mmCIF file of C-alpha atoms in Angstrom:
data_model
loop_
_atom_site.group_PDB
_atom_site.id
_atom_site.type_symbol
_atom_site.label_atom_id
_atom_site.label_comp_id
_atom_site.label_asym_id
_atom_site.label_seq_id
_atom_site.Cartn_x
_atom_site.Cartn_y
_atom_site.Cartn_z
ATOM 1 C CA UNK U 1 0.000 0.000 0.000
ATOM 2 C CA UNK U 2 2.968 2.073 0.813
ATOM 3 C CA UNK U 3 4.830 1.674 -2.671
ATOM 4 C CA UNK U 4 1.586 2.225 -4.106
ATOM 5 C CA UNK U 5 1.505 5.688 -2.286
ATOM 6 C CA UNK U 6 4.522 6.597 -3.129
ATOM 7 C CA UNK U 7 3.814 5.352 -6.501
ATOM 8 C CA UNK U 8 0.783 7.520 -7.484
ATOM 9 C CA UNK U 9 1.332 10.994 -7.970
ATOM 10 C CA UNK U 10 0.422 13.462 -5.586
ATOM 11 C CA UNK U 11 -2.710 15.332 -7.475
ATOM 12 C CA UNK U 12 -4.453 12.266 -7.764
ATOM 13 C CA UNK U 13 -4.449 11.289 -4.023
ATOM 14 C CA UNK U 14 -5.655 14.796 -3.549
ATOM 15 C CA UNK U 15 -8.489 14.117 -5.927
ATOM 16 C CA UNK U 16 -9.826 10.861 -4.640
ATOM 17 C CA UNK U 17 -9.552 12.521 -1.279
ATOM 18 C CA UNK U 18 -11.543 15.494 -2.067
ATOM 19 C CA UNK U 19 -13.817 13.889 -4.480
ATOM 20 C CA UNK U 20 -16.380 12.199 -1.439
ATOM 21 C CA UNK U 21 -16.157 15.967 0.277
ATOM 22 C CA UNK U 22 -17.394 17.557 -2.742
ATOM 23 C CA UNK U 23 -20.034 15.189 -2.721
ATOM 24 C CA UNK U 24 -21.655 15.601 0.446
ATOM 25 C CA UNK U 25 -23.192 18.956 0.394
ATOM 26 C CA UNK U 26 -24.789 17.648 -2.671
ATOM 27 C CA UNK U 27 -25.518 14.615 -1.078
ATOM 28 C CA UNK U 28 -27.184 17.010 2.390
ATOM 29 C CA UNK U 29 -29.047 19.254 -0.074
ATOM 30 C CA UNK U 30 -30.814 16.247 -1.636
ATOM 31 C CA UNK U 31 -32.014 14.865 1.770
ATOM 32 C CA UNK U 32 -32.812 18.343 3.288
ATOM 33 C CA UNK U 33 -34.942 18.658 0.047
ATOM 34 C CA UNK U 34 -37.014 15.449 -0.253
ATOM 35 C CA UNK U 35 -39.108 15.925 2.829
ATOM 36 C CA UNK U 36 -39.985 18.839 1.846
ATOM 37 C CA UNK U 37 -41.208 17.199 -1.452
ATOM 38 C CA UNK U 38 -42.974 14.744 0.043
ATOM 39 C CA UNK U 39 -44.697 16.961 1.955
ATOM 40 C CA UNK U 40 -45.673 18.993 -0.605
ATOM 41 C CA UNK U 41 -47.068 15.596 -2.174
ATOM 42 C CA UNK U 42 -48.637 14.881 0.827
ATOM 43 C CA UNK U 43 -50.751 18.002 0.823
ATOM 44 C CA UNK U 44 -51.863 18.338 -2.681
ATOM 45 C CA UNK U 45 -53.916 15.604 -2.044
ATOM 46 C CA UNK U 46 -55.555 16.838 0.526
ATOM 47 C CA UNK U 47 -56.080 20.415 -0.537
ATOM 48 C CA UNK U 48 -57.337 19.218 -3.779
ATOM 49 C CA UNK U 49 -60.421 17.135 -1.481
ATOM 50 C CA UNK U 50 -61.098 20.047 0.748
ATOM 51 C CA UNK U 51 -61.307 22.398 -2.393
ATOM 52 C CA UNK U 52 -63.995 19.873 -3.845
ATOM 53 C CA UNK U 53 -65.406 19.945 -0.576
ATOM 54 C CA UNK U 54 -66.174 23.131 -0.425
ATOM 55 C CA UNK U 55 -67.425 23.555 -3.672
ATOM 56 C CA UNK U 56 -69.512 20.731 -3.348
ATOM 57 C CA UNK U 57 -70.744 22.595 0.085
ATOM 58 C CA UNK U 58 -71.332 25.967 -1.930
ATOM 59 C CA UNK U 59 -73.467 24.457 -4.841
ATOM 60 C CA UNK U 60 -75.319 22.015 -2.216
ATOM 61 C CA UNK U 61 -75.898 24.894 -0.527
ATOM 62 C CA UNK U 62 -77.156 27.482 -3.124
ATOM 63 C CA UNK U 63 -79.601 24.499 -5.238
ATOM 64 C CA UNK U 64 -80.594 23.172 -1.997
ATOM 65 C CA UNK U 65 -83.722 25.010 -1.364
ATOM 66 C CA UNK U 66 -84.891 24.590 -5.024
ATOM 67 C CA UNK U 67 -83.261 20.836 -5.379
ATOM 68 C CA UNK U 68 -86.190 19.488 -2.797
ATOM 69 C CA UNK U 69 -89.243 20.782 -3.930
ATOM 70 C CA UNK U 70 -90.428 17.441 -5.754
ATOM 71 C CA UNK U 71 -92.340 17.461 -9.291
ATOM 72 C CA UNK U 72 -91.501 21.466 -8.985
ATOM 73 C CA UNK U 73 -88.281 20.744 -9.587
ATOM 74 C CA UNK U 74 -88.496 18.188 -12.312
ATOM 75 C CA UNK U 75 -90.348 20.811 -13.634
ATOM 76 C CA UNK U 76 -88.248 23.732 -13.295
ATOM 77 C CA UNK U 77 -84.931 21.926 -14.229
ATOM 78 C CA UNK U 78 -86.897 20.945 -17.677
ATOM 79 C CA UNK U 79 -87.779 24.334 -18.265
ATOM 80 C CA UNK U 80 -84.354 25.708 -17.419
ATOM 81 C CA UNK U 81 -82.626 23.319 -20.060
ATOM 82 C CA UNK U 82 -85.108 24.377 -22.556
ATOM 83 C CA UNK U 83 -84.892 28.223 -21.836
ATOM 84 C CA UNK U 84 -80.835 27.874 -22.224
ATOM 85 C CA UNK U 85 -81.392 26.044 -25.756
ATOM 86 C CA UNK U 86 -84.605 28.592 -27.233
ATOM 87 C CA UNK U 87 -84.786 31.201 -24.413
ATOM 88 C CA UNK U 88 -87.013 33.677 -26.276
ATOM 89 C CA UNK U 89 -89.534 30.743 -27.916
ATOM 90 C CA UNK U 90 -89.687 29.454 -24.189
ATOM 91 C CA UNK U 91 -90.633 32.712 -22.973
ATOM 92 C CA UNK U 92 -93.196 33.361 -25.162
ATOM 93 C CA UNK U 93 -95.247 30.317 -25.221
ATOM 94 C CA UNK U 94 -95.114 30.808 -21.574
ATOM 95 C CA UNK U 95 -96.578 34.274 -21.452
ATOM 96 C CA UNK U 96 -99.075 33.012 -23.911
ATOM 97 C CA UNK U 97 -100.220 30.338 -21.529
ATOM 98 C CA UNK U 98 -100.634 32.851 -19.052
ATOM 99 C CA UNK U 99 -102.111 35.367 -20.328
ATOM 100 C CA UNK U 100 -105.090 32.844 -21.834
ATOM 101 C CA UNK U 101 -104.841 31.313 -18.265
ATOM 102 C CA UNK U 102 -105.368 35.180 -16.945
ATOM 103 C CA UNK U 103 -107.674 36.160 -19.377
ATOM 104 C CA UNK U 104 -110.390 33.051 -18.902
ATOM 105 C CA UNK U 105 -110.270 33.555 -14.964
ATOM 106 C CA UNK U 106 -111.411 37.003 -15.733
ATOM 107 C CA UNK U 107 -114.216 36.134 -18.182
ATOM 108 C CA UNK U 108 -115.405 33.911 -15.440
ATOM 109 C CA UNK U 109 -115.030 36.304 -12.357
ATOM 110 C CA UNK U 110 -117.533 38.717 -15.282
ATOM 111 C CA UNK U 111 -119.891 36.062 -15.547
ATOM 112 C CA UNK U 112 -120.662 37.354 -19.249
ATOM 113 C CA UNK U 113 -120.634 34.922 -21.865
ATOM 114 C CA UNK U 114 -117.317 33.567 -23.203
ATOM 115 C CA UNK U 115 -115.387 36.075 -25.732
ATOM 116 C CA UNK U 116 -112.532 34.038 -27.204
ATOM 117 C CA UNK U 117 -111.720 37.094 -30.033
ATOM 118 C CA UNK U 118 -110.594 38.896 -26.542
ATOM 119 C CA UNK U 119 -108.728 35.695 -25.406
ATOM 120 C CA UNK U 120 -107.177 35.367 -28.436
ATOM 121 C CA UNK U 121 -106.660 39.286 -28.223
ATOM 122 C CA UNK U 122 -105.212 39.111 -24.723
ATOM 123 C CA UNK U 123 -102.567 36.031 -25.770
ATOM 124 C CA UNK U 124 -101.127 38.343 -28.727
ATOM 125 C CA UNK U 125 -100.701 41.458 -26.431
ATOM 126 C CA UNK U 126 -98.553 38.722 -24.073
ATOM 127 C CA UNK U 127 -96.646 37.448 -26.582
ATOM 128 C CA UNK U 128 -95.671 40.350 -28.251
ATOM 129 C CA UNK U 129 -94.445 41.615 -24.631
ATOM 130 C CA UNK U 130 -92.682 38.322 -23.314
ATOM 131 C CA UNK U 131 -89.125 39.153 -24.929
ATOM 132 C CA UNK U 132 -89.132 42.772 -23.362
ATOM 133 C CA UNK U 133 -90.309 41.255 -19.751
ATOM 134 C CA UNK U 134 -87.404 38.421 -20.047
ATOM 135 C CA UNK U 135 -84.817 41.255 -21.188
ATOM 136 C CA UNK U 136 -85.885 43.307 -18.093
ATOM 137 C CA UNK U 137 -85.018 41.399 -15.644
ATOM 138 C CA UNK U 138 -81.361 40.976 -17.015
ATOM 139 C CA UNK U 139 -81.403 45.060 -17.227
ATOM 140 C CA UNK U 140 -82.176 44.645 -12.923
ATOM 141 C CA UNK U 141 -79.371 42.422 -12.834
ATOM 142 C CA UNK U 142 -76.581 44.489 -14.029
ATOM 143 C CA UNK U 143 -77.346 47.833 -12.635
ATOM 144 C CA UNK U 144 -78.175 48.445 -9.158
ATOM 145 C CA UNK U 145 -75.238 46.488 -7.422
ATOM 146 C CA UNK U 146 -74.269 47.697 -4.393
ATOM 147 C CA UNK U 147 -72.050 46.302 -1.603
ATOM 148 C CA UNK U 148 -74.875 46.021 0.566
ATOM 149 C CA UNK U 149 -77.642 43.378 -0.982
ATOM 150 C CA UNK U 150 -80.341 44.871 0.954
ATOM 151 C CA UNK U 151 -80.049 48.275 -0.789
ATOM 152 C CA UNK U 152 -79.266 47.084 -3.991
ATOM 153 C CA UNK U 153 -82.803 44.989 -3.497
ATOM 154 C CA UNK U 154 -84.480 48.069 -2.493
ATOM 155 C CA UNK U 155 -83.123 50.202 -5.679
ATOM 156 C CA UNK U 156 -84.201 47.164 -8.213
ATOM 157 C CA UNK U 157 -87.704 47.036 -6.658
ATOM 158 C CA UNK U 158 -88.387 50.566 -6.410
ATOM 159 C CA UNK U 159 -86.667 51.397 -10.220
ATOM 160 C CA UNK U 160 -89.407 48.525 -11.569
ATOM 161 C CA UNK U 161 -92.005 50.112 -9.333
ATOM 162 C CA UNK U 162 -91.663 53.178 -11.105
ATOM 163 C CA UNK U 163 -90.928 52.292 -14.469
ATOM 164 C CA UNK U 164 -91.843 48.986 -15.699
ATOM 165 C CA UNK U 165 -95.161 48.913 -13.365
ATOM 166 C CA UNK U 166 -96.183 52.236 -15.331
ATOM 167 C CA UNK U 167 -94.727 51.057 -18.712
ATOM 168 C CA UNK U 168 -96.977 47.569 -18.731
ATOM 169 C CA UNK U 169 -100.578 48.729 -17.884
ATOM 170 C CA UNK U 170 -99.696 51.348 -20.368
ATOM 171 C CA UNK U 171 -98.779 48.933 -23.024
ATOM 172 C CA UNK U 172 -101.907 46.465 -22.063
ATOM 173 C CA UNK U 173 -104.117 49.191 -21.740
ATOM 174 C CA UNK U 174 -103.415 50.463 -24.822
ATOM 175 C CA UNK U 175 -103.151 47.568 -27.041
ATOM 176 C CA UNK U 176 -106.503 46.293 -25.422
ATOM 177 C CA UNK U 177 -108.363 49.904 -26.835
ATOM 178 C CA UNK U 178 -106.372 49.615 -30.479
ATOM 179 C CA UNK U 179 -106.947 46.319 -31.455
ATOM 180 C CA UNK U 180 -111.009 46.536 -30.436
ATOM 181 C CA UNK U 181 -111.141 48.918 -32.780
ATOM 182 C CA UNK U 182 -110.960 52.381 -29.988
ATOM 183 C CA UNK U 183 -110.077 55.252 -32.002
ATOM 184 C CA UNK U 184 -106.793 57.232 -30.550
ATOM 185 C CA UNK U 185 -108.897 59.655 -28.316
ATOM 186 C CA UNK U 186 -111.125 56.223 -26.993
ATOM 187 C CA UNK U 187 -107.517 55.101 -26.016
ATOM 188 C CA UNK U 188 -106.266 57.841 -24.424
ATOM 189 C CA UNK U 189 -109.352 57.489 -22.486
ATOM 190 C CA UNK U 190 -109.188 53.780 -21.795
ATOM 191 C CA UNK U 191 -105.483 54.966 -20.133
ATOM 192 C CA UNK U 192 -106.611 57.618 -18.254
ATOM 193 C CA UNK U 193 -109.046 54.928 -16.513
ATOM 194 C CA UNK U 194 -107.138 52.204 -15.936
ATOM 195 C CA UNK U 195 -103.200 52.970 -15.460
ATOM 196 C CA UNK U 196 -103.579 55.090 -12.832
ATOM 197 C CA UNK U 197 -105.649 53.123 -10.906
ATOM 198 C CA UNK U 198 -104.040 49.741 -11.698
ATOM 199 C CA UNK U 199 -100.205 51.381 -10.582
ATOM 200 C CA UNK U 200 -101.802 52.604 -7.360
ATOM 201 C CA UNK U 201 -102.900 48.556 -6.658
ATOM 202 C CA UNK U 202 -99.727 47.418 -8.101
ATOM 203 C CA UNK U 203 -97.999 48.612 -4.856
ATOM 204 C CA UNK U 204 -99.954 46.310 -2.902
ATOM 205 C CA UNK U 205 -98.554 43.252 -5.068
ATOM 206 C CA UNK U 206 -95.324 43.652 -6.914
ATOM 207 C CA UNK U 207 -92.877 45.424 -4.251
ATOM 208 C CA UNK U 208 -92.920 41.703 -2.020
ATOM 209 C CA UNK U 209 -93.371 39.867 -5.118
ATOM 210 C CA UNK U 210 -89.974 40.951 -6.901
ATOM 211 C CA UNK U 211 -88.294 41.423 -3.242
ATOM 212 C CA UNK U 212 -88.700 37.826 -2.918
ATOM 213 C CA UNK U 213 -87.768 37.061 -6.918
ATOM 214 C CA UNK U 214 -84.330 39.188 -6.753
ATOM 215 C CA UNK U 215 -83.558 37.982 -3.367
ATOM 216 C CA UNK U 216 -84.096 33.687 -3.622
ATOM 217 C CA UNK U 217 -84.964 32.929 -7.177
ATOM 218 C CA UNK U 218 -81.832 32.412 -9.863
ATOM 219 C CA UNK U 219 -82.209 34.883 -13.105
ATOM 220 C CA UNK U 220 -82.949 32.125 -15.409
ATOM 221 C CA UNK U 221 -86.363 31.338 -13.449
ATOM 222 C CA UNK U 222 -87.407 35.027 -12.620
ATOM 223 C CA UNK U 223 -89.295 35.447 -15.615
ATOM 224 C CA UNK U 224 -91.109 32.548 -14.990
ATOM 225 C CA UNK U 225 -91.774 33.183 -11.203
ATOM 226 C CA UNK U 226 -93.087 36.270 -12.482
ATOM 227 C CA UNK U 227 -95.465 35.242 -14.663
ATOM 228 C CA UNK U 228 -96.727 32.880 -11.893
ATOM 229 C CA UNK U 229 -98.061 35.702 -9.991
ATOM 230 C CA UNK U 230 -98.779 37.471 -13.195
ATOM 231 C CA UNK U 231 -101.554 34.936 -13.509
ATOM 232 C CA UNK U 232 -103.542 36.481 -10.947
ATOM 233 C CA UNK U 233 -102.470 40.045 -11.426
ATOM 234 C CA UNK U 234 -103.145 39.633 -15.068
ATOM 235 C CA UNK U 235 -107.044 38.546 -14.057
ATOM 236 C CA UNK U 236 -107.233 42.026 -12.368
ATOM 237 C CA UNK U 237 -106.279 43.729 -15.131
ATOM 238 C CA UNK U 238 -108.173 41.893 -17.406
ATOM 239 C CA UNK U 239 -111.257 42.428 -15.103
ATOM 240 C CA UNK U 240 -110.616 45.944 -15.333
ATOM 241 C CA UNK U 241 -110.279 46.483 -19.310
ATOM 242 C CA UNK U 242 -113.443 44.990 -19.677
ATOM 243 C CA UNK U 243 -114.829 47.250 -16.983
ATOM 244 C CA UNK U 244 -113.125 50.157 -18.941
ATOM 245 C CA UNK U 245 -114.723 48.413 -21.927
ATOM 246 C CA UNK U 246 -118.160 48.469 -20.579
ATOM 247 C CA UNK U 247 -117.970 52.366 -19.059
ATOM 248 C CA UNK U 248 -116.888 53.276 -22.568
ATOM 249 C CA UNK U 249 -120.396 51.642 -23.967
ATOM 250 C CA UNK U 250 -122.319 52.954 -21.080
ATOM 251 C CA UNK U 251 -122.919 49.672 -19.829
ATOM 252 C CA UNK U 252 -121.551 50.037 -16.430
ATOM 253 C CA UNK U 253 -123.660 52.174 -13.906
ATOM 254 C CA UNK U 254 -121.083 53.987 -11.239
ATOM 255 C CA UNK U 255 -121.926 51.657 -8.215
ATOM 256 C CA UNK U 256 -120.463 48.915 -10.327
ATOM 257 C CA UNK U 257 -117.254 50.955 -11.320
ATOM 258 C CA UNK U 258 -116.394 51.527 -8.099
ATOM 259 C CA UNK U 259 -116.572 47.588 -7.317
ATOM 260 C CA UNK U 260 -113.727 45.623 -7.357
ATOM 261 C CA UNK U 261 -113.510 42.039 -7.003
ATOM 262 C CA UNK U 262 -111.353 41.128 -4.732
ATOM 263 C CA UNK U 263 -111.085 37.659 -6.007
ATOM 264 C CA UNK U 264 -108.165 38.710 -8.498
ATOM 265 C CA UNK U 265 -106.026 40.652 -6.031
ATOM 266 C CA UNK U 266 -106.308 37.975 -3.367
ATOM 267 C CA UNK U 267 -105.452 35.043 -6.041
ATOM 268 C CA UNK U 268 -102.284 37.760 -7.269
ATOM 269 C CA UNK U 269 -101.034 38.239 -3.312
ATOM 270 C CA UNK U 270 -101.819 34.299 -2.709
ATOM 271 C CA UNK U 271 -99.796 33.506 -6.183
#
């Protein structure tokens, strides 16, 4: 071993001395690092399940209310996937249905004889406004937005309370006088005896209705929870054109105009 020393030149000892030295902080910085990657391993895992978790927690929570209602939901969920494929055709068939729905339960508070040129009437005044409704509430879903929901609640329900409450009697009003054949000053009339009166009842209805649709209901169904209580507010106003109607023909003596059934309202607050 000796001659062997003496032998080998003196770099090369150095070398295969230093060589394992050199090694060694490589070696330490290898092991210091692999726990570390294990651990790492270790937790992706696991903060991959809790971030399902809680998204699983989050949608179970915000369906949950409308995910246990029965046949309702069967319902609704069909009529959601068919909104997202034909949203406009899907709102107007369902503004037709009820507005004929609206329109017969108004005939039959009247007890006159059936008219089904006015029912027919009635259904193409609906349809023609079911787009415009649907677009609406998208138009209260962008603006409005404050930090506090409560406010921003308040603003959407009082900004429809004073413009789409006034624009829709207008429009049904209206329509009702032009296509029976009312000439323009028998329309203006017809307005000035029904909008007025109908916005002034309209407070008594739509300010809880659309508090509860903007607060609970998703934007895809608020149309459509609209247009459930519609059916009964839709009866009143029906009721009330033909009222206007019959005051126009001098048909209607003033104890009657002064009636009101209170059959429509209650079914509208009750929808």
């Amino acid at each position: 071993m000796r001659s062997f020393l003496m032998q080998t030149p003196l770099r090369q000892r150095l070398a295969c001395r230093l060589a394992p030295r050199r090694n060694v902080p490589h070696q330490l910085r290898a092991n210091s690092s692999s726990p570390h990657k294990t651990a790492e391993k270790a937790t992706q895992p696991a903060s991959t399940a809790s971030t399902g978790a809680e998204t699983a927690a989050k949608a179970t929570a915000s369906t949950s209310i409308w995910m246990r209602l029965g046949p309702l939901t069967t319902i609704a969920t069909a009529f959601g996937r068919a909104q997202q494929k034909r949203p406009y055709v899907v709102q107007t068939i369902s503004a037709m249905v009820i507005f004929i729905a609206a329109d017969v339960s108004a005939q039959n508070i009247g007890g006159a004889e059936y008219d089904p040129i006015r029912t027919a009437r009635t259904t193409f005044i609906g349809a023609l406004f079911a787009i415009p409704q649907y677009r609406w509430f998208h138009v209260l879903a962008r603006y409005f937005n404050y930090k506090s929901k409560p406010l921003s609640i308040a603003a959407k329900v009082i900004f429809n309370q004073l413009t789409f409450a006034v624009a829709f009697p207008t429009y049904f009003f209206g329509m009702q006088a032009l296509l029976s054949g009312e000439s323009i000053s028998g329309t203006i009339q017809r307005l000035q005896d029904t909008v007025p009166r109908s916005w002034q009842n309209s407070w008594k209805v739509w300010p809880a209705a659309m508090t509860v649709n903007l607060t609970f209901v998703p934007l895809e169904y608020r149309a459509l929870f609209s247009g459930i209580i519609a059916i009964g507010w839709q009866t009143y106003l029906s009721w009330m054109n033909r009222q206007a109607e019959l005051k126009e023909h001098g048909e209607l003596d003033a104890s009657q105009e002064k009636e009101v059934p209170m059959a429509p309202i209650s079914a509208a607050v009750a929808a």
